[in-house]
Amino acid sequence: MSEQPEFVVSKVPLDTPDTYFETVMEPDEAIEYAAQLVNDALRAKRMRETNQWLAKHQKK
């Protein structure tokens, strides 16, 4: 949680557990970012599942 409770802090780990990139966002910005991240993850998951299905069912 942020030291300023009215903001949202996102921490992205870098090379080591001790280092990270930190972004501070307004609540509405964080909600939009999270929604975009979920949508992108679902798209990537569908693409991966499609590619796995095609690889399994392609004629050799």
PDB file of N, CA, C and O in Angstrom:
ATOM      1  N   MET A   1       0.841  -1.171   0.000  1.00  0.00           N
ATOM      2  CA  MET A   1       0.000   0.000   0.000  1.00  0.00           C
ATOM      3  C   MET A   1       0.893   1.244   0.000  1.00  0.00           C
ATOM      4  O   MET A   1       1.966   1.251   0.581  1.00  0.00           O
ATOM      5  N   SER A   2       0.403   2.253  -0.636  1.00  0.00           N
ATOM      6  CA  SER A   2       1.133   3.515  -0.735  1.00  0.00           C
ATOM      7  C   SER A   2       1.179   4.223   0.604  1.00  0.00           C
ATOM      8  O   SER A   2       0.310   4.048   1.447  1.00  0.00           O
ATOM      9  N   GLU A   3       2.227   5.040   0.757  1.00  0.00           N
ATOM     10  CA  GLU A   3       2.291   5.878   1.953  1.00  0.00           C
ATOM     11  C   GLU A   3       1.209   6.950   1.904  1.00  0.00           C
ATOM     12  O   GLU A   3       0.872   7.554   2.912  1.00  0.00           O
ATOM     13  N   GLN A   4       0.689   7.203   0.705  1.00  0.00           N
ATOM     14  CA  GLN A   4      -0.434   8.119   0.520  1.00  0.00           C
ATOM     15  C   GLN A   4      -1.639   7.261   0.145  1.00  0.00           C
ATOM     16  O   GLN A   4      -1.764   6.821  -0.988  1.00  0.00           O
ATOM     17  N   PRO A   5      -2.525   6.963   1.080  1.00  0.00           N
ATOM     18  CA  PRO A   5      -3.598   6.009   0.843  1.00  0.00           C
ATOM     19  C   PRO A   5      -4.558   6.372  -0.294  1.00  0.00           C
ATOM     20  O   PRO A   5      -5.287   5.522  -0.775  1.00  0.00           O
ATOM     21  N   GLU A   6      -4.540   7.622  -0.754  1.00  0.00           N
ATOM     22  CA  GLU A   6      -5.447   7.987  -1.845  1.00  0.00           C
ATOM     23  C   GLU A   6      -4.871   7.650  -3.213  1.00  0.00           C
ATOM     24  O   GLU A   6      -5.502   7.905  -4.235  1.00  0.00           O
ATOM     25  N   PHE A   7      -3.666   7.070  -3.246  1.00  0.00           N
ATOM     26  CA  PHE A   7      -3.029   6.652  -4.500  1.00  0.00           C
ATOM     27  C   PHE A   7      -2.799   5.152  -4.508  1.00  0.00           C
ATOM     28  O   PHE A   7      -2.783   4.507  -3.469  1.00  0.00           O
ATOM     29  N   VAL A   8      -2.602   4.617  -5.693  1.00  0.00           N
ATOM     30  CA  VAL A   8      -2.310   3.196  -5.876  1.00  0.00           C
ATOM     31  C   VAL A   8      -0.876   3.079  -6.367  1.00  0.00           C
ATOM     32  O   VAL A   8      -0.467   3.798  -7.273  1.00  0.00           O
ATOM     33  N   VAL A   9      -0.111   2.168  -5.775  1.00  0.00           N
ATOM     34  CA  VAL A   9       1.275   1.960  -6.183  1.00  0.00           C
ATOM     35  C   VAL A   9       1.400   0.582  -6.804  1.00  0.00           C
ATOM     36  O   VAL A   9       0.997  -0.417  -6.226  1.00  0.00           O
ATOM     37  N   SER A  10       1.944   0.554  -8.007  1.00  0.00           N
ATOM     38  CA  SER A  10       2.207  -0.702  -8.702  1.00  0.00           C
ATOM     39  C   SER A  10       3.710  -0.920  -8.722  1.00  0.00           C
ATOM     40  O   SER A  10       4.467  -0.039  -9.125  1.00  0.00           O
ATOM     41  N   LYS A  11       4.143  -2.073  -8.271  1.00  0.00           N
ATOM     42  CA  LYS A  11       5.576  -2.387  -8.248  1.00  0.00           C
ATOM     43  C   LYS A  11       5.841  -3.558  -9.196  1.00  0.00           C
ATOM     44  O   LYS A  11       5.233  -4.610  -9.073  1.00  0.00           O
ATOM     45  N   VAL A  12       6.760  -3.342 -10.130  1.00  0.00           N
ATOM     46  CA  VAL A  12       7.147  -4.377 -11.085  1.00  0.00           C
ATOM     47  C   VAL A  12       8.566  -4.810 -10.733  1.00  0.00           C
ATOM     48  O   VAL A  12       9.498  -4.000 -10.793  1.00  0.00           O
ATOM     49  N   PRO A  13       8.770  -6.092 -10.372  1.00  0.00           N
ATOM     50  CA  PRO A  13      10.108  -6.549 -10.016  1.00  0.00           C
ATOM     51  C   PRO A  13      11.053  -6.487 -11.220  1.00  0.00           C
ATOM     52  O   PRO A  13      10.651  -6.727 -12.355  1.00  0.00           O
ATOM     53  N   LEU A  14      12.295  -6.173 -10.947  1.00  0.00           N
ATOM     54  CA  LEU A  14      13.318  -6.131 -11.998  1.00  0.00           C
ATOM     55  C   LEU A  14      14.250  -7.327 -11.824  1.00  0.00           C
ATOM     56  O   LEU A  14      13.773  -8.432 -11.631  1.00  0.00           O
ATOM     57  N   ASP A  15      15.531  -7.119 -11.867  1.00  0.00           N
ATOM     58  CA  ASP A  15      16.489  -8.233 -11.853  1.00  0.00           C
ATOM     59  C   ASP A  15      16.558  -8.995 -10.538  1.00  0.00           C
ATOM     60  O   ASP A  15      16.743 -10.202 -10.529  1.00  0.00           O
ATOM     61  N   THR A  16      16.428  -8.293  -9.444  1.00  0.00           N
ATOM     62  CA  THR A  16      16.534  -8.949  -8.145  1.00  0.00           C
ATOM     63  C   THR A  16      15.287  -8.609  -7.318  1.00  0.00           C
ATOM     64  O   THR A  16      14.604  -7.633  -7.607  1.00  0.00           O
ATOM     65  N   PRO A  17      15.012  -9.399  -6.308  1.00  0.00           N
ATOM     66  CA  PRO A  17      13.838  -9.109  -5.465  1.00  0.00           C
ATOM     67  C   PRO A  17      13.902  -7.737  -4.794  1.00  0.00           C
ATOM     68  O   PRO A  17      12.876  -7.177  -4.423  1.00  0.00           O
ATOM     69  N   ASP A  18      15.096  -7.203  -4.652  1.00  0.00           N
ATOM     70  CA  ASP A  18      15.262  -5.913  -3.978  1.00  0.00           C
ATOM     71  C   ASP A  18      15.033  -4.713  -4.898  1.00  0.00           C
ATOM     72  O   ASP A  18      14.919  -3.587  -4.416  1.00  0.00           O
ATOM     73  N   THR A  19      15.007  -4.942  -6.213  1.00  0.00           N
ATOM     74  CA  THR A  19      14.855  -3.826  -7.151  1.00  0.00           C
ATOM     75  C   THR A  19      13.543  -3.948  -7.905  1.00  0.00           C
ATOM     76  O   THR A  19      13.136  -5.032  -8.306  1.00  0.00           O
ATOM     77  N   TYR A  20      12.904  -2.828  -8.074  1.00  0.00           N
ATOM     78  CA  TYR A  20      11.626  -2.819  -8.774  1.00  0.00           C
ATOM     79  C   TYR A  20      11.355  -1.442  -9.351  1.00  0.00           C
ATOM     80  O   TYR A  20      11.940  -0.446  -8.942  1.00  0.00           O
ATOM     81  N   PHE A  21      10.468  -1.420 -10.335  1.00  0.00           N
ATOM     82  CA  PHE A  21       9.990  -0.180 -10.922  1.00  0.00           C
ATOM     83  C   PHE A  21       8.658   0.123 -10.258  1.00  0.00           C
ATOM     84  O   PHE A  21       7.797  -0.744 -10.161  1.00  0.00           O
ATOM     85  N   GLU A  22       8.492   1.337  -9.790  1.00  0.00           N
ATOM     86  CA  GLU A  22       7.284   1.707  -9.052  1.00  0.00           C
ATOM     87  C   GLU A  22       6.520   2.786  -9.817  1.00  0.00           C
ATOM     88  O   GLU A  22       7.112   3.751 -10.296  1.00  0.00           O
ATOM     89  N   THR A  23       5.222   2.598  -9.950  1.00  0.00           N
ATOM     90  CA  THR A  23       4.358   3.574 -10.588  1.00  0.00           C
ATOM     91  C   THR A  23       3.263   3.967  -9.606  1.00  0.00           C
ATOM     92  O   THR A  23       2.645   3.089  -8.998  1.00  0.00           O
ATOM     93  N   VAL A  24       3.032   5.252  -9.474  1.00  0.00           N
ATOM     94  CA  VAL A  24       1.972   5.751  -8.604  1.00  0.00           C
ATOM     95  C   VAL A  24       0.831   6.239  -9.495  1.00  0.00           C
ATOM     96  O   VAL A  24       1.057   6.980 -10.448  1.00  0.00           O
ATOM     97  N   MET A  25      -0.377   5.769  -9.215  1.00  0.00           N
ATOM     98  CA  MET A  25      -1.539   6.094 -10.044  1.00  0.00           C
ATOM     99  C   MET A  25      -2.701   6.566  -9.196  1.00  0.00           C
ATOM    100  O   MET A  25      -2.831   6.183  -8.036  1.00  0.00           O
ATOM    101  N   GLU A  26      -3.552   7.352  -9.835  1.00  0.00           N
ATOM    102  CA  GLU A  26      -4.850   7.695  -9.245  1.00  0.00           C
ATOM    103  C   GLU A  26      -5.707   6.420  -9.276  1.00  0.00           C
ATOM    104  O   GLU A  26      -5.486   5.540 -10.113  1.00  0.00           O
ATOM    105  N   PRO A  27      -6.697   6.297  -8.398  1.00  0.00           N
ATOM    106  CA  PRO A  27      -7.532   5.092  -8.393  1.00  0.00           C
ATOM    107  C   PRO A  27      -8.170   4.770  -9.753  1.00  0.00           C
ATOM    108  O   PRO A  27      -8.145   3.610 -10.185  1.00  0.00           O
ATOM    109  N   ASP A  28      -8.717   5.768 -10.451  1.00  0.00           N
ATOM    110  CA  ASP A  28      -9.340   5.497 -11.753  1.00  0.00           C
ATOM    111  C   ASP A  28      -8.316   5.037 -12.785  1.00  0.00           C
ATOM    112  O   ASP A  28      -8.601   4.172 -13.617  1.00  0.00           O
ATOM    113  N   GLU A  29      -7.105   5.592 -12.733  1.00  0.00           N
ATOM    114  CA  GLU A  29      -6.034   5.149 -13.633  1.00  0.00           C
ATOM    115  C   GLU A  29      -5.683   3.693 -13.357  1.00  0.00           C
ATOM    116  O   GLU A  29      -5.471   2.910 -14.284  1.00  0.00           O
ATOM    117  N   ALA A  30      -5.603   3.330 -12.086  1.00  0.00           N
ATOM    118  CA  ALA A  30      -5.255   1.962 -11.709  1.00  0.00           C
ATOM    119  C   ALA A  30      -6.326   0.973 -12.168  1.00  0.00           C
ATOM    120  O   ALA A  30      -6.012  -0.122 -12.641  1.00  0.00           O
ATOM    121  N   ILE A  31      -7.577   1.349 -12.055  1.00  0.00           N
ATOM    122  CA  ILE A  31      -8.671   0.481 -12.502  1.00  0.00           C
ATOM    123  C   ILE A  31      -8.591   0.264 -14.009  1.00  0.00           C
ATOM    124  O   ILE A  31      -8.711  -0.864 -14.496  1.00  0.00           O
ATOM    125  N   GLU A  32      -8.355   1.332 -14.765  1.00  0.00           N
ATOM    126  CA  GLU A  32      -8.232   1.223 -16.220  1.00  0.00           C
ATOM    127  C   GLU A  32      -7.028   0.366 -16.604  1.00  0.00           C
ATOM    128  O   GLU A  32      -7.110  -0.484 -17.481  1.00  0.00           O
ATOM    129  N   TYR A  33      -5.911   0.572 -15.939  1.00  0.00           N
ATOM    130  CA  TYR A  33      -4.697  -0.211 -16.193  1.00  0.00           C
ATOM    131  C   TYR A  33      -4.953  -1.690 -15.910  1.00  0.00           C
ATOM    132  O   TYR A  33      -4.581  -2.561 -16.690  1.00  0.00           O
ATOM    133  N   ALA A  34      -5.596  -1.976 -14.792  1.00  0.00           N
ATOM    134  CA  ALA A  34      -5.885  -3.363 -14.427  1.00  0.00           C
ATOM    135  C   ALA A  34      -6.824  -4.010 -15.440  1.00  0.00           C
ATOM    136  O   ALA A  34      -6.623  -5.173 -15.831  1.00  0.00           O
ATOM    137  N   ALA A  35      -7.830  -3.275 -15.898  1.00  0.00           N
ATOM    138  CA  ALA A  35      -8.766  -3.817 -16.886  1.00  0.00           C
ATOM    139  C   ALA A  35      -8.042  -4.126 -18.196  1.00  0.00           C
ATOM    140  O   ALA A  35      -8.268  -5.175 -18.806  1.00  0.00           O
ATOM    141  N   GLN A  36      -7.159  -3.227 -18.621  1.00  0.00           N
ATOM    142  CA  GLN A  36      -6.396  -3.463 -19.845  1.00  0.00           C
ATOM    143  C   GLN A  36      -5.471  -4.664 -19.691  1.00  0.00           C
ATOM    144  O   GLN A  36      -5.325  -5.475 -20.617  1.00  0.00           O
ATOM    145  N   LEU A  37      -4.858  -4.809 -18.526  1.00  0.00           N
ATOM    146  CA  LEU A  37      -3.974  -5.929 -18.273  1.00  0.00           C
ATOM    147  C   LEU A  37      -4.733  -7.256 -18.308  1.00  0.00           C
ATOM    148  O   LEU A  37      -4.281  -8.233 -18.918  1.00  0.00           O
ATOM    149  N   VAL A  38      -5.904  -7.298 -17.689  1.00  0.00           N
ATOM    150  CA  VAL A  38      -6.728  -8.516 -17.704  1.00  0.00           C
ATOM    151  C   VAL A  38      -7.163  -8.849 -19.134  1.00  0.00           C
ATOM    152  O   VAL A  38      -7.067 -10.005 -19.565  1.00  0.00           O
ATOM    153  N   ASN A  39      -7.619  -7.849 -19.879  1.00  0.00           N
ATOM    154  CA  ASN A  39      -8.026  -8.096 -21.263  1.00  0.00           C
ATOM    155  C   ASN A  39      -6.873  -8.622 -22.106  1.00  0.00           C
ATOM    156  O   ASN A  39      -7.037  -9.544 -22.906  1.00  0.00           O
ATOM    157  N   ASP A  40      -5.686  -8.064 -21.931  1.00  0.00           N
ATOM    158  CA  ASP A  40      -4.526  -8.511 -22.691  1.00  0.00           C
ATOM    159  C   ASP A  40      -4.130  -9.925 -22.291  1.00  0.00           C
ATOM    160  O   ASP A  40      -3.767 -10.747 -23.137  1.00  0.00           O
ATOM    161  N   ALA A  41      -4.213 -10.236 -21.005  1.00  0.00           N
ATOM    162  CA  ALA A  41      -3.890 -11.586 -20.539  1.00  0.00           C
ATOM    163  C   ALA A  41      -4.868 -12.613 -21.099  1.00  0.00           C
ATOM    164  O   ALA A  41      -4.466 -13.698 -21.521  1.00  0.00           O
ATOM    165  N   LEU A  42      -6.152 -12.281 -21.134  1.00  0.00           N
ATOM    166  CA  LEU A  42      -7.150 -13.195 -21.695  1.00  0.00           C
ATOM    167  C   LEU A  42      -6.937 -13.400 -23.192  1.00  0.00           C
ATOM    168  O   LEU A  42      -7.055 -14.519 -23.695  1.00  0.00           O
ATOM    169  N   ARG A  43      -6.582 -12.326 -23.912  1.00  0.00           N
ATOM    170  CA  ARG A  43      -6.294 -12.446 -25.337  1.00  0.00           C
ATOM    171  C   ARG A  43      -5.094 -13.362 -25.563  1.00  0.00           C
ATOM    172  O   ARG A  43      -5.124 -14.255 -26.396  1.00  0.00           O
ATOM    173  N   ALA A  44      -4.035 -13.159 -24.789  1.00  0.00           N
ATOM    174  CA  ALA A  44      -2.833 -13.970 -24.926  1.00  0.00           C
ATOM    175  C   ALA A  44      -3.122 -15.436 -24.588  1.00  0.00           C
ATOM    176  O   ALA A  44      -2.621 -16.349 -25.263  1.00  0.00           O
ATOM    177  N   LYS A  45      -3.931 -15.661 -23.578  1.00  0.00           N
ATOM    178  CA  LYS A  45      -4.287 -17.036 -23.194  1.00  0.00           C
ATOM    179  C   LYS A  45      -5.072 -17.723 -24.307  1.00  0.00           C
ATOM    180  O   LYS A  45      -4.806 -18.878 -24.642  1.00  0.00           O
ATOM    181  N   ARG A  46      -6.026 -16.998 -24.900  1.00  0.00           N
ATOM    182  CA  ARG A  46      -6.795 -17.582 -26.015  1.00  0.00           C
ATOM    183  C   ARG A  46      -5.884 -17.907 -27.192  1.00  0.00           C
ATOM    184  O   ARG A  46      -6.014 -18.957 -27.818  1.00  0.00           O
ATOM    185  N   MET A  47      -4.944 -17.006 -27.496  1.00  0.00           N
ATOM    186  CA  MET A  47      -4.025 -17.236 -28.606  1.00  0.00           C
ATOM    187  C   MET A  47      -3.155 -18.455 -28.333  1.00  0.00           C
ATOM    188  O   MET A  47      -2.929 -19.286 -29.212  1.00  0.00           O
ATOM    189  N   ARG A  48      -2.669 -18.572 -27.112  1.00  0.00           N
ATOM    190  CA  ARG A  48      -1.837 -19.728 -26.757  1.00  0.00           C
ATOM    191  C   ARG A  48      -2.639 -21.021 -26.883  1.00  0.00           C
ATOM    192  O   ARG A  48      -2.151 -22.012 -27.436  1.00  0.00           O
ATOM    193  N   GLU A  49      -3.876 -21.022 -26.383  1.00  0.00           N
ATOM    194  CA  GLU A  49      -4.718 -22.219 -26.476  1.00  0.00           C
ATOM    195  C   GLU A  49      -5.019 -22.564 -27.930  1.00  0.00           C
ATOM    196  O   GLU A  49      -5.007 -23.735 -28.305  1.00  0.00           O
ATOM    197  N   THR A  50      -5.277 -21.556 -28.757  1.00  0.00           N
ATOM    198  CA  THR A  50      -5.532 -21.784 -30.178  1.00  0.00           C
ATOM    199  C   THR A  50      -4.307 -22.392 -30.848  1.00  0.00           C
ATOM    200  O   THR A  50      -4.420 -23.369 -31.603  1.00  0.00           O
ATOM    201  N   ASN A  51      -3.138 -21.834 -30.581  1.00  0.00           N
ATOM    202  CA  ASN A  51      -1.909 -22.355 -31.186  1.00  0.00           C
ATOM    203  C   ASN A  51      -1.621 -23.780 -30.740  1.00  0.00           C
ATOM    204  O   ASN A  51      -1.182 -24.605 -31.546  1.00  0.00           O
ATOM    205  N   GLN A  52      -1.875 -24.080 -29.470  1.00  0.00           N
ATOM    206  CA  GLN A  52      -1.673 -25.445 -28.980  1.00  0.00           C
ATOM    207  C   GLN A  52      -2.655 -26.408 -29.650  1.00  0.00           C
ATOM    208  O   GLN A  52      -2.282 -27.522 -30.031  1.00  0.00           O
ATOM    209  N   TRP A  53      -3.897 -25.997 -29.806  1.00  0.00           N
ATOM    210  CA  TRP A  53      -4.898 -26.838 -30.459  1.00  0.00           C
ATOM    211  C   TRP A  53      -4.507 -27.079 -31.913  1.00  0.00           C
ATOM    212  O   TRP A  53      -4.580 -28.206 -32.397  1.00  0.00           O
ATOM    213  N   LEU A  54      -4.110 -26.025 -32.613  1.00  0.00           N
ATOM    214  CA  LEU A  54      -3.712 -26.172 -34.018  1.00  0.00           C
ATOM    215  C   LEU A  54      -2.514 -27.094 -34.164  1.00  0.00           C
ATOM    216  O   LEU A  54      -2.479 -27.927 -35.059  1.00  0.00           O
ATOM    217  N   ALA A  55      -1.528 -26.948 -33.286  1.00  0.00           N
ATOM    218  CA  ALA A  55      -0.342 -27.810 -33.341  1.00  0.00           C
ATOM    219  C   ALA A  55      -0.713 -29.264 -33.117  1.00  0.00           C
ATOM    220  O   ALA A  55      -0.161 -30.163 -33.757  1.00  0.00           O
ATOM    221  N   LYS A  56      -1.664 -29.503 -32.242  1.00  0.00           N
ATOM    222  CA  LYS A  56      -2.074 -30.872 -31.923  1.00  0.00           C
ATOM    223  C   LYS A  56      -2.890 -31.480 -33.059  1.00  0.00           C
ATOM    224  O   LYS A  56      -2.813 -32.678 -33.337  1.00  0.00           O
ATOM    225  N   HIS A  57      -3.696 -30.678 -33.766  1.00  0.00           N
ATOM    226  CA  HIS A  57      -4.626 -31.203 -34.749  1.00  0.00           C
ATOM    227  C   HIS A  57      -4.198 -30.979 -36.202  1.00  0.00           C
ATOM    228  O   HIS A  57      -4.935 -31.364 -37.109  1.00  0.00           O
ATOM    229  N   GLN A  58      -3.041 -30.391 -36.402  1.00  0.00           N
ATOM    230  CA  GLN A  58      -2.573 -30.204 -37.772  1.00  0.00           C
ATOM    231  C   GLN A  58      -2.175 -31.529 -38.379  1.00  0.00           C
ATOM    232  O   GLN A  58      -1.605 -32.389 -37.697  1.00  0.00           O
ATOM    233  N   LYS A  59      -2.466 -31.666 -39.661  1.00  0.00           N
ATOM    234  CA  LYS A  59      -2.051 -32.889 -40.351  1.00  0.00           C
ATOM    235  C   LYS A  59      -0.556 -32.831 -40.586  1.00  0.00           C
ATOM    236  O   LYS A  59       0.004 -31.804 -40.900  1.00  0.00           O
ATOM    237  N   LYS A  60       0.058 -33.966 -40.423  1.00  0.00           N
ATOM    238  CA  LYS A  60       1.513 -34.038 -40.625  1.00  0.00           C
ATOM    239  C   LYS A  60       1.839 -34.605 -41.968  1.00  0.00           C
ATOM    240  O   LYS A  60       1.198 -35.305 -42.590  1.00  0.00           O
TER     241      LYS A  60
END
